CSV table of C-alpha atoms and ligand atoms in Angstrom, one decimal:
chain,number,residue,atom,x,y,z
A,29,MET,CA,-38.1,56.5,-83.1
A,30,THR,CA,-39.4,52.8,-84.1
A,31,ARG,CA,-36.9,50.5,-85.5
A,32,ILE,CA,-36.9,48.2,-87.9
A,33,PRO,CA,-36.2,44.5,-86.9
A,34,ILE,CA,-33.8,42.3,-87.7
A,35,ALA,CA,-36.6,40.0,-88.9
A,36,ASP,CA,-37.4,42.8,-92.1
A,37,PRO,CA,-36.1,41.2,-95.1
A,38,VAL,CA,-34.2,44.3,-96.0
A,39,ARG,CA,-32.7,44.5,-92.6
A,40,THR,CA,-31.5,40.6,-92.7
A,41,GLN,CA,-30.2,41.1,-95.9
A,42,ALA,CA,-28.2,44.1,-95.3
A,43,ILE,CA,-27.2,42.4,-92.2
A,44,VAL,CA,-26.1,39.2,-93.5
A,45,ASN,CA,-24.2,41.3,-96.7
A,46,ARG,CA,-22.3,43.3,-94.5
A,47,TYR,CA,-21.0,40.3,-92.2
A,48,LEU,CA,-22.0,37.0,-93.1
A,49,LYS,CA,-22.3,36.7,-97.1
A,50,THR,CA,-24.3,33.4,-96.7
A,51,ALA,CA,-25.7,31.1,-93.9
A,52,LYS,CA,-24.1,27.9,-93.3
A,53,LYS,CA,-26.5,24.8,-93.8
A,54,SER,CA,-24.5,22.6,-92.2
A,55,LEU,CA,-25.7,24.6,-89.2
A,56,GLY,CA,-28.7,24.4,-90.3
A,57,GLN,CA,-28.7,28.1,-90.6
A,58,ASN,CA,-32.5,29.5,-92.1
A,59,PHE,CA,-33.1,33.0,-90.0
A,60,LEU,CA,-36.5,34.2,-89.9
A,61,ILE,CA,-37.6,37.2,-91.5
A,62,ASP,CA,-41.0,37.1,-90.9
A,63,LEU,CA,-42.3,39.3,-87.7
A,64,THR,CA,-44.9,38.3,-87.5
A,65,VAL,CA,-44.2,34.8,-87.1
A,66,ILE,CA,-41.9,35.3,-84.3
A,67,GLN,CA,-44.4,37.8,-82.7
A,68,LYS,CA,-46.7,34.6,-82.6
A,69,ILE,CA,-43.8,32.4,-81.1
A,70,VAL,CA,-42.9,34.9,-78.6
A,71,ALA,CA,-47.0,35.1,-77.3
A,72,ALA,CA,-47.1,31.3,-77.3
A,73,ALA,CA,-44.1,30.7,-75.0
A,74,ASP,CA,-46.1,33.6,-72.9
A,75,ILE,CA,-43.4,35.7,-72.4
A,76,LYS,CA,-43.8,37.9,-69.8
A,77,PRO,CA,-41.4,40.6,-68.1
A,78,GLY,CA,-38.4,39.4,-66.2
A,79,ASP,CA,-39.1,35.3,-67.7
A,80,GLN,CA,-35.8,33.7,-67.9
A,81,VAL,CA,-35.0,32.7,-71.3
A,82,ILE,CA,-33.1,30.0,-72.7
A,83,GLU,CA,-32.4,30.4,-77.0
A,84,ILE,CA,-30.9,28.2,-78.8
A,85,GLY,CA,-29.3,29.3,-81.7
A,86,PRO,CA,-29.9,33.2,-82.0
A,87,GLY,CA,-28.4,33.5,-85.4
A,88,ILE,CA,-28.8,37.2,-86.3
A,89,GLY,CA,-31.3,37.6,-83.3
A,90,SER,CA,-34.3,37.9,-84.5
A,91,LEU,CA,-36.1,35.8,-82.5
A,92,THR,CA,-33.9,37.0,-79.6
A,93,GLU,CA,-34.6,40.4,-80.3
A,94,GLN,CA,-38.3,39.9,-80.0
A,95,LEU,CA,-37.6,37.8,-76.7
A,96,LEU,CA,-35.6,40.8,-75.4
A,97,LEU,CA,-38.0,43.7,-76.0
A,98,ALA,CA,-41.1,41.2,-74.5
A,99,GLY,CA,-39.1,42.0,-71.3
A,100,ALA,CA,-36.8,38.5,-71.1
A,101,LYS,CA,-33.8,37.6,-69.3
A,102,VAL,CA,-32.1,35.8,-72.3
A,103,VAL,CA,-29.2,33.3,-72.0
A,104,ALA,CA,-28.4,32.0,-75.6
A,105,TYR,CA,-26.4,29.1,-77.1
A,106,GLU,CA,-24.8,29.3,-80.9
A,107,VAL,CA,-21.6,27.5,-82.4
A,108,ASP,CA,-21.0,30.4,-85.2
A,109,ASP,CA,-18.3,32.1,-84.2
A,110,ARG,CA,-18.8,34.6,-87.3
A,111,LEU,CA,-22.4,35.6,-85.2
A,112,PRO,CA,-21.1,37.4,-81.6
A,113,GLU,CA,-19.9,40.5,-83.5
A,114,ILE,CA,-23.6,40.7,-85.2
A,115,LEU,CA,-25.3,40.0,-82.1
A,116,GLN,CA,-23.8,42.4,-80.3
A,117,ASN,CA,-23.8,45.5,-82.8
A,118,GLU,CA,-27.8,44.3,-84.0
A,119,LEU,CA,-29.7,43.7,-81.0
A,120,PRO,CA,-31.3,46.8,-78.7
A,121,GLN,CA,-28.6,48.5,-77.0
A,122,ASP,CA,-30.4,49.1,-74.1
A,123,HIS,CA,-31.3,45.4,-73.4
A,124,LEU,CA,-27.5,44.5,-74.1
A,125,ALA,CA,-27.5,43.9,-70.6
A,126,ASP,CA,-30.7,41.6,-70.5
A,127,PHE,CA,-28.1,39.5,-73.4
A,128,LYS,CA,-25.5,36.6,-72.5
A,129,LEU,CA,-24.3,34.6,-75.5
A,130,VAL,CA,-22.5,31.0,-74.5
A,131,MET,CA,-20.9,30.6,-77.3
A,132,GLN,CA,-20.9,26.6,-76.7
A,133,ASP,CA,-22.7,23.3,-78.6
A,134,ILE,CA,-25.9,23.4,-76.9
A,135,LEU,CA,-25.6,19.3,-76.8
A,136,GLN,CA,-22.9,20.3,-74.7
A,137,ALA,CA,-24.1,22.6,-72.6
A,138,ASN,CA,-23.3,22.9,-68.9
A,139,PHE,CA,-26.8,24.5,-67.4
A,140,LYS,CA,-25.0,25.2,-64.5
A,141,GLN,CA,-22.5,26.9,-64.7
A,142,ASP,CA,-23.5,28.8,-67.3
A,143,LEU,CA,-26.6,30.9,-66.0
A,144,ALA,CA,-25.2,31.2,-62.3
A,145,GLY,CA,-25.1,34.6,-61.5
A,146,PHE,CA,-27.1,35.3,-65.0
A,147,PHE,CA,-30.2,33.5,-63.9
A,148,GLN,CA,-31.6,33.5,-60.4
A,149,PRO,CA,-31.2,30.1,-59.6
A,150,ASP,CA,-34.2,29.4,-57.8
A,151,ARG,CA,-37.0,30.1,-60.4
A,152,PRO,CA,-37.7,28.1,-63.7
A,153,VAL,CA,-36.6,28.5,-67.0
A,154,LYS,CA,-38.7,29.2,-70.4
A,155,ILE,CA,-36.5,27.6,-73.3
A,156,VAL,CA,-37.5,29.2,-76.7
A,157,ALA,CA,-35.7,28.4,-80.1
A,158,ASN,CA,-36.3,28.4,-83.8
A,159,LEU,CA,-34.1,24.9,-84.2
A,160,PRO,CA,-31.2,23.7,-86.1
A,161,TYR,CA,-33.0,21.5,-88.0
A,162,TYR,CA,-30.9,18.6,-87.9
A,163,ILE,CA,-30.5,17.9,-84.1
A,164,THR,CA,-34.1,18.4,-83.6
A,165,THR,CA,-35.0,15.2,-81.1
A,166,PRO,CA,-31.2,14.9,-79.8
A,167,ILE,CA,-32.1,18.4,-78.6
A,168,ILE,CA,-35.4,17.7,-77.4
A,169,PHE,CA,-34.3,14.3,-75.3
A,170,ASN,CA,-30.9,16.4,-73.9
A,171,LEU,CA,-32.9,19.1,-72.2
A,172,LEU,CA,-35.2,16.2,-70.9
A,173,SER,CA,-32.5,14.7,-69.3
A,174,SER,CA,-30.3,17.7,-68.4
A,175,GLY,CA,-32.0,17.9,-64.9
A,176,LEU,CA,-32.5,21.7,-66.0
A,177,ASN,CA,-35.9,23.3,-64.8
A,178,PHE,CA,-37.7,24.1,-67.0
A,179,THR,CA,-41.7,25.0,-67.8
A,180,SER,CA,-41.8,24.5,-71.4
A,181,LEU,CA,-40.3,24.3,-74.5
A,182,THR,CA,-41.2,26.4,-77.5
A,183,LEU,CA,-39.8,24.8,-80.5
A,184,MET,CA,-40.0,25.4,-84.4
A,185,MET,CA,-39.1,22.1,-85.9
A,186,GLN,CA,-39.8,20.7,-89.5
A,187,GLN,CA,-43.3,20.2,-89.8
A,188,GLU,CA,-43.2,16.2,-90.1
A,189,VAL,CA,-40.9,15.9,-86.6
A,190,ALA,CA,-43.5,18.1,-85.1
A,191,ASP,CA,-46.4,16.3,-86.9
A,192,ARG,CA,-44.9,12.6,-85.8
A,193,ILE,CA,-44.4,14.0,-82.2
A,194,ALA,CA,-48.2,15.2,-81.7
A,195,ALA,CA,-49.7,12.4,-83.6
A,196,GLU,CA,-52.8,10.5,-82.6
A,197,PRO,CA,-52.5,6.6,-82.8
A,198,GLY,CA,-53.4,5.0,-85.9
A,199,GLY,CA,-51.8,7.2,-89.1
A,200,LYS,CA,-48.5,6.7,-90.6
A,201,ASP,CA,-47.1,9.4,-87.9
A,202,TYR,CA,-47.3,7.9,-84.8
A,203,GLY,CA,-44.6,5.9,-83.7
A,204,PRO,CA,-41.3,5.6,-81.3
A,205,LEU,CA,-40.6,9.9,-81.2
A,206,THR,CA,-44.7,10.4,-80.6
A,207,LEU,CA,-44.3,8.0,-77.4
A,208,ALA,CA,-41.7,8.8,-76.3
A,209,VAL,CA,-42.0,12.8,-76.6
A,210,GLN,CA,-45.6,12.0,-74.8
A,211,ASN,CA,-44.8,10.1,-72.3
A,212,GLN,CA,-42.8,12.9,-70.8
A,213,MET,CA,-44.6,16.0,-72.1
A,214,GLN,CA,-47.2,17.7,-73.0
A,215,VAL,CA,-48.1,18.9,-76.7
A,216,GLU,CA,-49.6,22.0,-78.0
A,217,GLN,CA,-49.2,22.8,-82.0
A,218,ALA,CA,-48.9,26.2,-81.6
A,219,LEU,CA,-48.6,27.2,-85.3
A,220,THR,CA,-47.6,26.3,-89.0
A,221,VAL,CA,-45.1,28.4,-90.4
A,222,SER,CA,-44.3,28.4,-94.5
A,223,HIS,CA,-40.8,28.3,-96.0
A,224,ARG,CA,-40.9,31.5,-97.0
A,225,SER,CA,-41.4,33.2,-93.8
A,226,PHE,CA,-37.3,31.8,-93.3
A,227,TRP,CA,-33.9,33.4,-95.5
A,228,PRO,CA,-32.8,31.2,-97.4
A,229,GLN,CA,-35.5,29.0,-97.5
A,230,PRO,CA,-35.9,25.6,-96.6
A,231,LYS,CA,-37.6,22.8,-99.4
A,232,VAL,CA,-40.4,22.3,-96.4
A,233,ASP,CA,-42.4,24.1,-94.0
A,234,SER,CA,-42.0,24.0,-90.0
A,235,ALA,CA,-44.2,24.8,-87.3
A,236,VAL,CA,-44.1,25.4,-83.7
A,237,LEU,CA,-45.0,23.1,-80.7
A,238,VAL,CA,-45.1,23.9,-77.2
A,239,LEU,CA,-43.9,20.8,-75.2
A,240,ARG,CA,-44.7,21.0,-71.5
A,241,PRO,CA,-43.2,18.9,-69.1
A,242,LEU,CA,-45.8,16.8,-67.4
A,243,PRO,CA,-44.8,16.0,-63.4
A,244,LYS,CA,-43.6,12.6,-64.0
A,245,PRO,CA,-43.3,10.6,-66.7
A,246,ARG,CA,-46.5,8.5,-67.4
A,247,TYR,CA,-44.2,4.9,-67.3
A,248,LEU,CA,-43.3,4.6,-63.7
A,249,GLY,CA,-40.4,2.3,-65.4
A,250,LYS,CA,-37.3,3.4,-66.4
A,251,THR,CA,-38.0,5.8,-69.4
A,252,ALA,CA,-34.6,4.7,-71.6
A,253,GLU,CA,-36.4,0.9,-71.6
A,254,PHE,CA,-39.9,2.4,-72.4
A,255,ASN,CA,-38.6,4.0,-75.5
A,256,ARG,CA,-36.3,0.9,-76.7
A,257,LEU,CA,-39.3,-1.5,-76.2
A,258,VAL,CA,-41.4,0.8,-77.7
A,259,LYS,CA,-39.0,1.2,-81.1
A,260,MET,CA,-38.6,-2.2,-81.3
A,261,CYS,CA,-42.5,-2.5,-81.3
A,262,PHE,CA,-42.4,-0.5,-84.3
A,263,ALA,CA,-39.2,-2.0,-86.5
A,264,GLN,CA,-41.2,-3.3,-88.5
A,265,ARG,CA,-44.2,-1.1,-88.9
A,266,ARG,CA,-46.6,-3.4,-91.7
A,267,LYS,CA,-46.0,-5.9,-89.2
A,268,THR,CA,-48.5,-7.4,-86.8
A,269,LEU,CA,-46.8,-6.3,-82.8
A,270,ASN,CA,-47.5,-10.0,-82.3
A,271,ASN,CA,-44.5,-10.8,-85.1
A,272,ASN,CA,-42.5,-7.4,-83.7
A,273,LEU,CA,-42.5,-9.2,-80.5
A,274,LYS,CA,-41.0,-11.9,-81.4
A,275,ALA,CA,-37.5,-10.6,-80.7
A,276,ILE,CA,-38.4,-9.3,-77.9
A,277,VAL,CA,-40.6,-11.9,-76.1
A,278,PRO,CA,-39.8,-15.0,-78.4
A,279,ASP,CA,-41.9,-17.6,-75.8
A,280,LYS,CA,-45.3,-17.9,-78.1
A,281,GLU,CA,-46.9,-18.6,-74.5
A,282,GLN,CA,-45.6,-15.6,-72.9
A,283,ARG,CA,-46.6,-13.5,-76.0
A,284,ALA,CA,-50.1,-14.5,-75.9
A,285,GLU,CA,-50.4,-13.9,-71.9
A,286,ILE,CA,-49.8,-10.6,-72.7
A,287,PHE,CA,-52.0,-10.1,-75.3
A,288,GLU,CA,-55.0,-11.9,-73.5
A,289,LYS,CA,-54.0,-9.9,-70.2
A,290,MET,CA,-54.5,-6.2,-72.7
A,291,GLN,CA,-57.4,-8.1,-74.1
A,292,VAL,CA,-56.4,-6.9,-77.8
A,293,PRO,CA,-55.7,-9.5,-80.6
A,294,ALA,CA,-52.4,-10.8,-81.8
A,295,ASN,CA,-52.6,-9.5,-85.0
A,296,ILE,CA,-53.1,-5.7,-84.1
A,297,ARG,CA,-50.7,-3.4,-85.9
A,298,PRO,CA,-48.7,-0.9,-83.0
A,299,GLU,CA,-50.0,2.1,-84.5
A,300,LYS,CA,-53.2,1.0,-83.6
A,301,LEU,CA,-52.4,0.9,-79.3
A,302,ASP,CA,-52.2,4.7,-77.4
A,303,LEU,CA,-50.1,5.7,-75.1
A,304,ASP,CA,-51.6,4.1,-72.1
A,305,GLN,CA,-51.6,0.2,-73.9
A,306,PHE,CA,-47.8,0.7,-74.5
A,307,ILE,CA,-48.0,1.7,-70.8
A,308,SER,CA,-49.1,-1.8,-70.6
A,309,LEU,CA,-47.7,-3.7,-72.7
A,310,VAL,CA,-44.0,-2.5,-71.9
A,311,SER,CA,-44.6,-3.5,-68.3
A,312,LEU,CA,-45.8,-7.1,-69.5
A,313,ILE,CA,-42.9,-7.2,-71.1
A,314,VAL,CA,-40.4,-6.4,-68.2
A,315,LYS,CA,-42.4,-8.2,-66.3
A,316,SER,CA,-41.9,-11.1,-68.3
A,317,LYS,CA,-38.5,-10.6,-68.1
A,318,ALA,CA,-38.3,-10.5,-64.5
B,417,LIG,N1,-32.9,32.3,-84.2
B,417,LIG,C1,-32.3,32.7,-85.2
B,417,LIG,C2,-34.0,32.6,-86.0
B,417,LIG,O1,-35.1,32.0,-86.0
B,417,LIG,O2,-33.3,33.3,-87.4
B,417,LIG,C3,-31.6,31.8,-86.5
B,417,LIG,C4,-31.9,29.8,-85.9
B,417,LIG,S1,-30.5,29.2,-87.5
B,417,LIG,C5,-32.7,28.0,-87.7
B,417,LIG,C6,-30.1,27.5,-86.1
B,417,LIG,C7,-29.1,28.6,-85.3
B,417,LIG,O3,-28.6,27.5,-84.5
B,417,LIG,C8,-28.3,29.1,-86.2
B,417,LIG,O4,-28.1,30.3,-86.3
B,417,LIG,C9,-26.9,28.3,-86.2
B,417,LIG,O5,-25.8,28.7,-86.3
B,417,LIG,C10,-27.3,27.1,-84.6
B,417,LIG,N2,-26.7,26.2,-84.6
B,417,LIG,C11,-26.5,24.9,-85.0
B,417,LIG,N3,-26.6,23.9,-84.0
B,417,LIG,C12,-26.1,24.3,-83.0
B,417,LIG,C13,-25.9,23.8,-81.8
B,417,LIG,N4,-25.4,22.4,-81.9
B,417,LIG,N5,-25.7,24.7,-80.7
B,417,LIG,C14,-26.0,25.9,-81.1
B,417,LIG,N6,-26.7,26.4,-81.7
B,417,LIG,C15,-26.4,25.7,-83.1
């Protein structure tokens, strides 16, 4: 018997009518109703039988279902207490043994405790999610600092945020978020997704990125300091780097020395510097303060 996927628009509507009535906007609930998109996400995450997957926000289970059918073991974090009953009843019953639901804000997760006894502790996990968009960046940075052993993050997010993360130097999307993420992870753009692939439809289109942690951050000093100083360099985007640097390095001669060592003109705009140049710049700023 072929089963109708949860992601089918008619089945989603039936589930919503039966249990939910409405989606909670405050929790970023936009459920995927396009099976092809979900299959592309599962392929982008390279899910193989036996893979250990953490899903953030399973919702009514559209993506969870396909992860389970691909043979993954899934631990999912959710906060809407209307959803456990739906997941229990609607996910493929012959895969429920491979599914664990943790009713907890992902930003407060205790991975060690939650994964113990369900995942093999010596094997890395893959993280897959159609994210609740209101906390996209906190989730990424929390996962990075969590100590969790993961090989990839395959994440659906607003197109605009994906564009900022994947940006190249020079354009309007390039900035502190680009540099903070690319300092720690390799970024791959997997697919773009129309707002019509969701119920309810969000106003904007979405994109899926695959982020893979680098063995160590590119900037070898303190990551938090790198992120903070880069942010200050972009504080006034329209101004030159020299102008922005005044708040960090007030001494004119010290600034001139930094520009000379970097071999860039003082009137350069911050978005023109690539990641390597920002790494040199931050190292020089830190040195100037030592
Ligand atoms: N995965 C489902 C899908 O693709 O159809 C639902 C995705 S929906 C965009 C985001 C989900 O994240 C919702 O189910 C929402 O309740 C859940 N959520 C919101 N805030 C959360 C948080 N802090 N921790 C865990 N889940 C959260």
